[in-house]
PDB file of C-alpha atoms in Angstrom:
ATOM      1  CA  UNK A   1       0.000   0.000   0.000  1.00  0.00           C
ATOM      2  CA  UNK A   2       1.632   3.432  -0.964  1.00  0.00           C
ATOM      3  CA  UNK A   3       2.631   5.513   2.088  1.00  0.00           C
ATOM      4  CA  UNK A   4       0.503   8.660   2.760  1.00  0.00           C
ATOM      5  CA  UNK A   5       2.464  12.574   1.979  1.00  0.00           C
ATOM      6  CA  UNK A   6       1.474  15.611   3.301  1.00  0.00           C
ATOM      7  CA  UNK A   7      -0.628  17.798   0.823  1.00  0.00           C
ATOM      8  CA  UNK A   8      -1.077  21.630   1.416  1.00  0.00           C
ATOM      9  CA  UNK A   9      -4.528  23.250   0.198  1.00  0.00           C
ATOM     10  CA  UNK A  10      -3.591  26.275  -1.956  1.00  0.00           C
ATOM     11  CA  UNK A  11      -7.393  27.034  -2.759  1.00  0.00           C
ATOM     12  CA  UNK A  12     -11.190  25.945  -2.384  1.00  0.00           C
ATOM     13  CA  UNK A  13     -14.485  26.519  -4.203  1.00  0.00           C
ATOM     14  CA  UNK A  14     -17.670  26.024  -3.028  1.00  0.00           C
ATOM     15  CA  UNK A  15     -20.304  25.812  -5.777  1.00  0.00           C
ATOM     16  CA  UNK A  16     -23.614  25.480  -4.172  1.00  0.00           C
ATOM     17  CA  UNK A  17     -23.367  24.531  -0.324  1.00  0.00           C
ATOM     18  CA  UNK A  18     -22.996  20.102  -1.302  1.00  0.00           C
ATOM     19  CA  UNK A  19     -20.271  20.485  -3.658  1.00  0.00           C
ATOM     20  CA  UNK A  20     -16.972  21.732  -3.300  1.00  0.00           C
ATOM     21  CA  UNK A  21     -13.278  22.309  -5.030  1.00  0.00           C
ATOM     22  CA  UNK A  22     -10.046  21.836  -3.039  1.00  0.00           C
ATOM     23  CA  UNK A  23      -6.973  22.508  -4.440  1.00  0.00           C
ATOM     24  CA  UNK A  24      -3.557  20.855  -2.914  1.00  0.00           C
ATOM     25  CA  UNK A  25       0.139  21.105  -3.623  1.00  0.00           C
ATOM     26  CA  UNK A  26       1.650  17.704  -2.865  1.00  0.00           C
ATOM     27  CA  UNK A  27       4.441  16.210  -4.610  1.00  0.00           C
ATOM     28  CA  UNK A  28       2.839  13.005  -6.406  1.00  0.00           C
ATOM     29  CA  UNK A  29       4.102  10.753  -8.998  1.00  0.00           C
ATOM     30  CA  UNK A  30       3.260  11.127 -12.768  1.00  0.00           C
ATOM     31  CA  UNK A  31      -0.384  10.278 -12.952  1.00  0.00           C
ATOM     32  CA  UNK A  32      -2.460   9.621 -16.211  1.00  0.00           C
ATOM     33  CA  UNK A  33      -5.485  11.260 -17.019  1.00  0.00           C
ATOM     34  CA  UNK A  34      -8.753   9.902 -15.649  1.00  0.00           C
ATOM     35  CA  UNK A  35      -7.525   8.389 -12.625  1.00  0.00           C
ATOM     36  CA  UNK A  36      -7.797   8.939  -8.735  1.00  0.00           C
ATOM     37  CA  UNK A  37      -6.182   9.909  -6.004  1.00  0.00           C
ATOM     38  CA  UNK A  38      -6.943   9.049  -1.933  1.00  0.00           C
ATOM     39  CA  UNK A  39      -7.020  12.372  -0.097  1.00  0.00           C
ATOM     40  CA  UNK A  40      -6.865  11.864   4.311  1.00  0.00           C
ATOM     41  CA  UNK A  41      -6.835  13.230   7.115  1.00  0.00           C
ATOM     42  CA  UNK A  42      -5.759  12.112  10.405  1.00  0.00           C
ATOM     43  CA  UNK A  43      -9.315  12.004  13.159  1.00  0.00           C
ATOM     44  CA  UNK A  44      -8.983  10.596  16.396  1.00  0.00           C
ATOM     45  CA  UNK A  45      -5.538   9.393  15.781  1.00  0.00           C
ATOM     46  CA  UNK A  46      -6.302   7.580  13.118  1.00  0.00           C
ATOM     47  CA  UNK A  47      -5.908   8.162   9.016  1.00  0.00           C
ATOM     48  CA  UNK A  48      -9.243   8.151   7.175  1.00  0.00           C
ATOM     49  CA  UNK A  49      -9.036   8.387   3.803  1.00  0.00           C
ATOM     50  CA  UNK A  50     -11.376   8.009   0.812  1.00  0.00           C
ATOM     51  CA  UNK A  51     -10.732   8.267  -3.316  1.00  0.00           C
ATOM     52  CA  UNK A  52     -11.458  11.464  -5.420  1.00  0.00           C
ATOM     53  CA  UNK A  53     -10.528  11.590  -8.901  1.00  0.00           C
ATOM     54  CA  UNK A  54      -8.220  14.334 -10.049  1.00  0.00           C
ATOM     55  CA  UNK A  55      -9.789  17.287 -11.738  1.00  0.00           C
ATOM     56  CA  UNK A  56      -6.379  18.681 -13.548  1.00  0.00           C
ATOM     57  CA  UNK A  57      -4.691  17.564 -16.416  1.00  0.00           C
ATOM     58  CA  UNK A  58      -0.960  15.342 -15.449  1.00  0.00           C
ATOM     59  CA  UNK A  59       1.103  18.684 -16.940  1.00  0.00           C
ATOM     60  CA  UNK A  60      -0.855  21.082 -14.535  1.00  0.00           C
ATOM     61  CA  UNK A  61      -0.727  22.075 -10.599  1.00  0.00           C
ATOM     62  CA  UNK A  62      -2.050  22.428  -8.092  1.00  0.00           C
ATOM     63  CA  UNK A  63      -3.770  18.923  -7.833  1.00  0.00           C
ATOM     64  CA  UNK A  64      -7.624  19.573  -8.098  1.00  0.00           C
ATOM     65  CA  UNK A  65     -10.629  17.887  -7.053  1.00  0.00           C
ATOM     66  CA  UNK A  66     -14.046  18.179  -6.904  1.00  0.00           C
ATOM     67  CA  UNK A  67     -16.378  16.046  -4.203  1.00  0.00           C
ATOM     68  CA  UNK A  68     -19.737  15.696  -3.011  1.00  0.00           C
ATOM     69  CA  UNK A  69     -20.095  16.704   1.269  1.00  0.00           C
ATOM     70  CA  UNK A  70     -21.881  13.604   2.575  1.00  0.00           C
ATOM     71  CA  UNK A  71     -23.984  14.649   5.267  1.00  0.00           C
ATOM     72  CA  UNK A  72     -22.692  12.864   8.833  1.00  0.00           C
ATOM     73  CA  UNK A  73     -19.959  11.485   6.926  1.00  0.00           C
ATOM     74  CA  UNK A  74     -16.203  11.145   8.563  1.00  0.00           C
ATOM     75  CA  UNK A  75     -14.179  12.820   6.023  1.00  0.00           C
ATOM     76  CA  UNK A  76     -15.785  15.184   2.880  1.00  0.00           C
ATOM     77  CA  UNK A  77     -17.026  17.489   5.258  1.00  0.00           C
ATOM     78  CA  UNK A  78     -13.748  17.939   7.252  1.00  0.00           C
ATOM     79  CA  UNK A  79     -12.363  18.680   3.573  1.00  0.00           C
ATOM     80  CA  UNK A  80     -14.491  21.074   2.580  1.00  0.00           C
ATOM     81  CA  UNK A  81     -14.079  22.972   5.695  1.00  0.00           C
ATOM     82  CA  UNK A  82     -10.123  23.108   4.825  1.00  0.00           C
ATOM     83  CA  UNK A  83      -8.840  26.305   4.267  1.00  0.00           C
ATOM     84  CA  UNK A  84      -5.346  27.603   2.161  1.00  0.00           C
ATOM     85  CA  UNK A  85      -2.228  26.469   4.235  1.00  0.00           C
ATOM     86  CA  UNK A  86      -3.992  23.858   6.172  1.00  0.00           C
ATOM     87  CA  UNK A  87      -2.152  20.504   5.648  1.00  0.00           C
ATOM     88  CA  UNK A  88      -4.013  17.534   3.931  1.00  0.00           C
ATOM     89  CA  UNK A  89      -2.566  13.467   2.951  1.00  0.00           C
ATOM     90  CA  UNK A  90      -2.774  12.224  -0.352  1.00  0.00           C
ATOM     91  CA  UNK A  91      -1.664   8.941  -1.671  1.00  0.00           C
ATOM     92  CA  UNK A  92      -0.428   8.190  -4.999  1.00  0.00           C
ATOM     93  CA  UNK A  93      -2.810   8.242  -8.139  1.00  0.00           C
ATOM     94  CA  UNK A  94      -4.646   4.776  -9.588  1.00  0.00           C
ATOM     95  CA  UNK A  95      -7.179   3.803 -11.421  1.00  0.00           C
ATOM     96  CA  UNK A  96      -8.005   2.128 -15.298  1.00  0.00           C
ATOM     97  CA  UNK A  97     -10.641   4.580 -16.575  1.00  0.00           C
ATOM     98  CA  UNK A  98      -7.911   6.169 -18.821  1.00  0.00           C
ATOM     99  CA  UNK A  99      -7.532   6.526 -22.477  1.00  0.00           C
ATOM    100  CA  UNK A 100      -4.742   4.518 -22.665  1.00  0.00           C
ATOM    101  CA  UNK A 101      -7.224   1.434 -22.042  1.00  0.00           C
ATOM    102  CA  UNK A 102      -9.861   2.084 -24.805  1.00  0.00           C
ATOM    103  CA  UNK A 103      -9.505  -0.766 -27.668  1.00  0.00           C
ATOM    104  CA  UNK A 104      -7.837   1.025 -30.621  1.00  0.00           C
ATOM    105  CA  UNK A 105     -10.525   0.584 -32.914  1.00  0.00           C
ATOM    106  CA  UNK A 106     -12.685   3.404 -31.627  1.00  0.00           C
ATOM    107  CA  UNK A 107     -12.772   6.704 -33.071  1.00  0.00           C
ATOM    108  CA  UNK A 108     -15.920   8.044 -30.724  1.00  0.00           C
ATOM    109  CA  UNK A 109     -14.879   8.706 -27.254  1.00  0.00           C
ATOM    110  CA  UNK A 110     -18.390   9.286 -25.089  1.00  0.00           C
ATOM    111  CA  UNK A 111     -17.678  10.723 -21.627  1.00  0.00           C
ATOM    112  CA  UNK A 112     -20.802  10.243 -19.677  1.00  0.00           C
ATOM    113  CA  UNK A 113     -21.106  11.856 -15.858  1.00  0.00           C
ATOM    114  CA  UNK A 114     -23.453  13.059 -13.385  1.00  0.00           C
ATOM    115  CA  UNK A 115     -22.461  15.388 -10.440  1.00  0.00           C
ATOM    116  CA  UNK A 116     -18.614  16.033  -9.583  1.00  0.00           C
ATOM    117  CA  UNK A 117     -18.312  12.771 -11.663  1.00  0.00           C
ATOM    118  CA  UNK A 118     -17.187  14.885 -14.392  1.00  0.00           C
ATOM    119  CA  UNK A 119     -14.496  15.964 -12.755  1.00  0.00           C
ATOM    120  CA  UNK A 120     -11.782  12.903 -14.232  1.00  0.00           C
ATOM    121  CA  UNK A 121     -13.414  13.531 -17.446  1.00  0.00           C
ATOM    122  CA  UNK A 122     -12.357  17.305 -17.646  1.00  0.00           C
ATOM    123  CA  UNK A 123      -8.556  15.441 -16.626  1.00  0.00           C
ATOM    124  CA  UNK A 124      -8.916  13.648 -20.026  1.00  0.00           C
ATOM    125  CA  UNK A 125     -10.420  16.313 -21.993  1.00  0.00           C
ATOM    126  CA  UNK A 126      -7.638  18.702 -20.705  1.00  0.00           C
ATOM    127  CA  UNK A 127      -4.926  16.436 -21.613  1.00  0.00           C
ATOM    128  CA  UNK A 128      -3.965  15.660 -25.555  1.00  0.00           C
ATOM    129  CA  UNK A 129      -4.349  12.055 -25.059  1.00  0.00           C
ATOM    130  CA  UNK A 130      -7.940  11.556 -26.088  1.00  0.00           C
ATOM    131  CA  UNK A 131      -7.499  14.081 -29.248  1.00  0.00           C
ATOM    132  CA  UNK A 132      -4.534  12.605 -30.446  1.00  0.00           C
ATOM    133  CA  UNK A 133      -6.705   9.113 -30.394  1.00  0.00           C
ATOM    134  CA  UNK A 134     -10.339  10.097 -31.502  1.00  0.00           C
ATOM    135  CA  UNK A 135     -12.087  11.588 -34.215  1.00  0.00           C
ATOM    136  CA  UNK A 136     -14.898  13.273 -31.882  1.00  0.00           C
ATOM    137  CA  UNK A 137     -15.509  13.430 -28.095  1.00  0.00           C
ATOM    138  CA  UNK A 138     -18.961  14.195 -26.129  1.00  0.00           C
ATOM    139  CA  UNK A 139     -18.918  15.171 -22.718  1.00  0.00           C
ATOM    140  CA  UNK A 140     -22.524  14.370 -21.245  1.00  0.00           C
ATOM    141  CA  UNK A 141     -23.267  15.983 -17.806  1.00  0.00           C
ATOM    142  CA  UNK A 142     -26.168  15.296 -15.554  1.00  0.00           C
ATOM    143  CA  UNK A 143     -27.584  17.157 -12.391  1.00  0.00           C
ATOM    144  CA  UNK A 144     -30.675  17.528 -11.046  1.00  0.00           C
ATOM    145  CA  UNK A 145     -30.546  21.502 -11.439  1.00  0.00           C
ATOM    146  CA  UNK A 146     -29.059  23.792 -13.610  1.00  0.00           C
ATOM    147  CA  UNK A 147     -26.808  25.046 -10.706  1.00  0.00           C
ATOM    148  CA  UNK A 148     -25.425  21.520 -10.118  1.00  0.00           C
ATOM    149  CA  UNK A 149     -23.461  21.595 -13.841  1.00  0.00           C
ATOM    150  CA  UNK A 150     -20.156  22.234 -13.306  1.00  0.00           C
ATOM    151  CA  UNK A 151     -16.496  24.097 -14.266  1.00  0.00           C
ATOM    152  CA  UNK A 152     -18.985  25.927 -17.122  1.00  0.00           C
ATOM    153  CA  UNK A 153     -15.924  27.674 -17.872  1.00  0.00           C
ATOM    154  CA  UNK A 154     -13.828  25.169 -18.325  1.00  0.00           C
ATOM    155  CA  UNK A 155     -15.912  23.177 -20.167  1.00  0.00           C
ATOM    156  CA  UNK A 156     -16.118  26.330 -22.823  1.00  0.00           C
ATOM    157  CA  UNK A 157     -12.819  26.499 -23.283  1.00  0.00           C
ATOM    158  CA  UNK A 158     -12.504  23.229 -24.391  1.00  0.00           C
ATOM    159  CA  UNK A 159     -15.238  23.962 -27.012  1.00  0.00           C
ATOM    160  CA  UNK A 160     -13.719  27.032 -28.325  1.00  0.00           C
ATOM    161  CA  UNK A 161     -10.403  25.220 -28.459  1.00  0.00           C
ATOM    162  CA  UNK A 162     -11.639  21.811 -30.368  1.00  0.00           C
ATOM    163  CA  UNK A 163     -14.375  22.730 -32.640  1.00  0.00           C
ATOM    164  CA  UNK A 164     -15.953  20.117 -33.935  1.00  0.00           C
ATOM    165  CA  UNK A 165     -14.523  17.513 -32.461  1.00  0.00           C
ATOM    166  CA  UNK A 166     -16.413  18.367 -29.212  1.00  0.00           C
ATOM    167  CA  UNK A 167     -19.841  18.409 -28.247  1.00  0.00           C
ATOM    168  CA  UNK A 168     -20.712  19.141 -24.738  1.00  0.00           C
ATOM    169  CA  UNK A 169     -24.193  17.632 -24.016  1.00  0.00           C
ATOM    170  CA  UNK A 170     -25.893  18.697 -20.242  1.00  0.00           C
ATOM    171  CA  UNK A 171     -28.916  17.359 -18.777  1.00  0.00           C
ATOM    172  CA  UNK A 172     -31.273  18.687 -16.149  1.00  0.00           C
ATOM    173  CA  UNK A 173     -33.778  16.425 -14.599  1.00  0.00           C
ATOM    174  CA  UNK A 174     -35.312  19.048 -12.084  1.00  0.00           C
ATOM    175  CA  UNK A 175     -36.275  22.269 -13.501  1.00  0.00           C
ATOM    176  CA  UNK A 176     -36.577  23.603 -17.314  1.00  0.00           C
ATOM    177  CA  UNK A 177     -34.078  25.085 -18.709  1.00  0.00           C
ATOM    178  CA  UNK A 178     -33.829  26.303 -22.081  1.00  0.00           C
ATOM    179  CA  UNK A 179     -29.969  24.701 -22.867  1.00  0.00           C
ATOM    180  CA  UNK A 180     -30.103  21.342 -21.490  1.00  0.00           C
ATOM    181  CA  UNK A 181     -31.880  17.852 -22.274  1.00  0.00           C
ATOM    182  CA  UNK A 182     -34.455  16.944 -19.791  1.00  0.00           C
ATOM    183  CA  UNK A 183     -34.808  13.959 -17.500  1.00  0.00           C
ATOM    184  CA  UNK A 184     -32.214  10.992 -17.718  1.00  0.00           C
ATOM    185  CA  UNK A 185     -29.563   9.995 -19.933  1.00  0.00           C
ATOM    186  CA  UNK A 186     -30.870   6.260 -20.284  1.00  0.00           C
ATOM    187  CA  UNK A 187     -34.201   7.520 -21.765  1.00  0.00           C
ATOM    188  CA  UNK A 188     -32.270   9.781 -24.145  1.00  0.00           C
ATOM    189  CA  UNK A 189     -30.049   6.700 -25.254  1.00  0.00           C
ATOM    190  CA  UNK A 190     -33.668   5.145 -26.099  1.00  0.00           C
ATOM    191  CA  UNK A 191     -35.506   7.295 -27.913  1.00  0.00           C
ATOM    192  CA  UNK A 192     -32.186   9.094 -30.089  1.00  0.00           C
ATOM    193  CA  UNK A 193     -32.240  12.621 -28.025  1.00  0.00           C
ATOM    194  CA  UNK A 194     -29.134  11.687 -26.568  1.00  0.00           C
ATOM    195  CA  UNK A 195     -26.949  11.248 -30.429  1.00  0.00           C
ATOM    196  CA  UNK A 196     -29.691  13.859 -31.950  1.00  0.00           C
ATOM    197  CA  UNK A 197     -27.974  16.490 -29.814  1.00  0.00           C
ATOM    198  CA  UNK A 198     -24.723  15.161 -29.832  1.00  0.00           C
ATOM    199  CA  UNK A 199     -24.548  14.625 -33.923  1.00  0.00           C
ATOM    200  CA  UNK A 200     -22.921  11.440 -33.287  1.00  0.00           C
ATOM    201  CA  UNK A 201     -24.584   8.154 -33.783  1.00  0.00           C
ATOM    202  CA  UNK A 202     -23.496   4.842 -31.441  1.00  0.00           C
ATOM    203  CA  UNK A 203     -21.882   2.658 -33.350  1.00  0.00           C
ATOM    204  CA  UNK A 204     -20.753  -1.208 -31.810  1.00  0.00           C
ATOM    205  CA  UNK A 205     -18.247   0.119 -34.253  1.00  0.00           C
ATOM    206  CA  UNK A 206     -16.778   3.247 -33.390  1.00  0.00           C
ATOM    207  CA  UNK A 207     -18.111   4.176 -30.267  1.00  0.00           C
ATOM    208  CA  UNK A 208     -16.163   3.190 -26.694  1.00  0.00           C
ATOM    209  CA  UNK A 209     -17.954   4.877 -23.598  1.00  0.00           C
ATOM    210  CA  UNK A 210     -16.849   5.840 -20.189  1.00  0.00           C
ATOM    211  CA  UNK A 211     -19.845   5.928 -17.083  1.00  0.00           C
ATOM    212  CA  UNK A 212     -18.618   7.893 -14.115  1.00  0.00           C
ATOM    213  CA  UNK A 213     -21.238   9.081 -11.636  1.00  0.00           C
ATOM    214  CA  UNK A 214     -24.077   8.268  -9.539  1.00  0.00           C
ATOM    215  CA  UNK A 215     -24.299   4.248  -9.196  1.00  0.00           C
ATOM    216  CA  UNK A 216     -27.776   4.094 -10.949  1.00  0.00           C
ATOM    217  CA  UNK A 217     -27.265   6.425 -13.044  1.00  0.00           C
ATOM    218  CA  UNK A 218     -23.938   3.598 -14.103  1.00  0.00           C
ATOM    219  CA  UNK A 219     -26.046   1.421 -13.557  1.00  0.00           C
ATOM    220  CA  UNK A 220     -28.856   2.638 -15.822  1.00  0.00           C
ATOM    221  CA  UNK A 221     -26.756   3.875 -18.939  1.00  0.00           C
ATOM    222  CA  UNK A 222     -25.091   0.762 -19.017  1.00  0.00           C
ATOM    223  CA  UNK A 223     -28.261  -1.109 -19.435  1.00  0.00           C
ATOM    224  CA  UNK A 224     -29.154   1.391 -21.919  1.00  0.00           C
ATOM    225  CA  UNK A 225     -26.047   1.037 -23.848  1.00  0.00           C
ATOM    226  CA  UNK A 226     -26.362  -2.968 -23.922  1.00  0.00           C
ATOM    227  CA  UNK A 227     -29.549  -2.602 -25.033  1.00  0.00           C
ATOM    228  CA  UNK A 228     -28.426  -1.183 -28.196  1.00  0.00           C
ATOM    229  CA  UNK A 229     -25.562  -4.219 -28.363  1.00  0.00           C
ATOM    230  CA  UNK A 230     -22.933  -2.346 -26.345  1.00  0.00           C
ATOM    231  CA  UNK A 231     -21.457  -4.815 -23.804  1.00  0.00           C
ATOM    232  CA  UNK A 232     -18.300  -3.563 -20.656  1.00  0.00           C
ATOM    233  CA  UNK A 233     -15.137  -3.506 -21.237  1.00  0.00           C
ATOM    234  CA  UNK A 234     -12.406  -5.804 -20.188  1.00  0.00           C
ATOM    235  CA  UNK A 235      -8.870  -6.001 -20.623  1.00  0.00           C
ATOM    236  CA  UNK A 236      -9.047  -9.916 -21.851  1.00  0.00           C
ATOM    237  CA  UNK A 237     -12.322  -9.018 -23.781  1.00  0.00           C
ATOM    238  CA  UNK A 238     -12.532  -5.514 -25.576  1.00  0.00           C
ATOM    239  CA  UNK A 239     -15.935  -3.666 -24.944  1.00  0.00           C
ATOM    240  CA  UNK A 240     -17.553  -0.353 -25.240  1.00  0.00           C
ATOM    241  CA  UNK A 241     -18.413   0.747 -21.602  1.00  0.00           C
ATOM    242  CA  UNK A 242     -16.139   1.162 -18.941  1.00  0.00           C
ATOM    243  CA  UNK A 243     -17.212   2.422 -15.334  1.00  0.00           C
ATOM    244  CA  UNK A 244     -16.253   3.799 -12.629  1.00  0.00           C
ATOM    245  CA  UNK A 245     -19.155   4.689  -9.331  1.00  0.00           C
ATOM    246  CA  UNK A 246     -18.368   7.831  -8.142  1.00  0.00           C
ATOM    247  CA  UNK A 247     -19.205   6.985  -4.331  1.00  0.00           C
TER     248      UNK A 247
END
């Protein structure tokens, strides 16, 4: 098991009161894109830690995540409390839901998230690795309310700087909006909203997608997705989903 380092928090955001950025210096190993990192912190003498994916590309500091508080839970809300020069432990980066482990055959990459799931999804789509691989990328994003979407910023600036290779697809299940696609991705996946919007068919093909979110909502897509012939990825068996349940 990798030893824990001491972190320092260099910055926070808080986006809505349940979701929050922290931002540590800690001197890591090279990480890829995609994967996660344990942040801890030592209560009532012992270490509790729990996994949050990284948020920044490998090439950029500090290290960045993005989490969900959990009410009465030991650790996120002890995080988000944190403040710039308070120490924090982090443990080396793992994790498989990287671009280096789609089958070569696919030209689609479909990034498919709901709450701070995005967040190792805007690691990939910072990086050059998945546009040095794929013809076109969609990032889908789901929240309950408009205010829940996240790094709207960020996410812009990778559609100013890709074109139309990228399509950035948001859904809102809550509340009308006049932007997003309403109620749930697997629905959309069923009746064509979901590649309408994105201008991207499925294809057994071309397509390879990545789930990172809510467990039902994993859950859900991925029955979705086999529905139309898809089946999960495995390193001994080359699929189309792979997954990763964001709590």
């Amino acid at each position: 098991m990798p030893q824990w380092i001491e972190g320092r928090v260099v910055g926070r955001r808080d986006w809505n009161g349940r979701m929050v950025t922290l931002q540590v210096e800690a001197p890591i190993e090279p990480y890829r894109a995609g994967q996660f990192i344990q942040l801890g912190l030592e209560i009532e003498g012992e270490v509790v830690g729990r996994p949050y994916s990284l948020v920044n590309p490998p090439d950029a500091r500090p290290l960045e995540f993005c989490f969900n508080i959990v009410p009465g839970g030991p650790l996120s809300g002890r995080l988000a409390a944190l403040e710039a020069g308070e120490p924090v432990l982090v443990r080396r980066a793992l994790g498989f839901l990287t671009v280096d482990e789609v089958p070569a055959a696919r030209r689609h990459l479909w990034l498919v998230s709901s709450g701070t799931g995005i967040g190792p999804f805007l690691s990939i789509l910072r990086s050059e690795a998945p546009w040095a691989r794929f013809e076109r990328v969609v990032l889908v994003h789901a929240a309950r309310r408009a205010a829940d979407l996240l790094y709207g910023e960020a996410i812009a600036a990778i559609a100013a700087a890709r074109g139309e290779r990228f399509r950035f697809v948001p859904f809102v299940s809550r509340e009308a909006t006049d932007f997003a696609l309403p109620g749930r991705i697997p629905d959309a996946i069923a009746d064509g909203a979901l590649e309408a919007r994105a201008g991207l068919a499925i294809s057994l093909a071309a397509s390879h997608f990545m789930l990172c979110g809510n467990p039902a909502m994993v859950e859900d897509v991925t029955f979705a997705l086999e529905g139309r012939g898809l089946r999960k990825h495995q390193r001994k068996m080359p699929g189309h989903i792979a997954v990763e349940n964001y709590w």
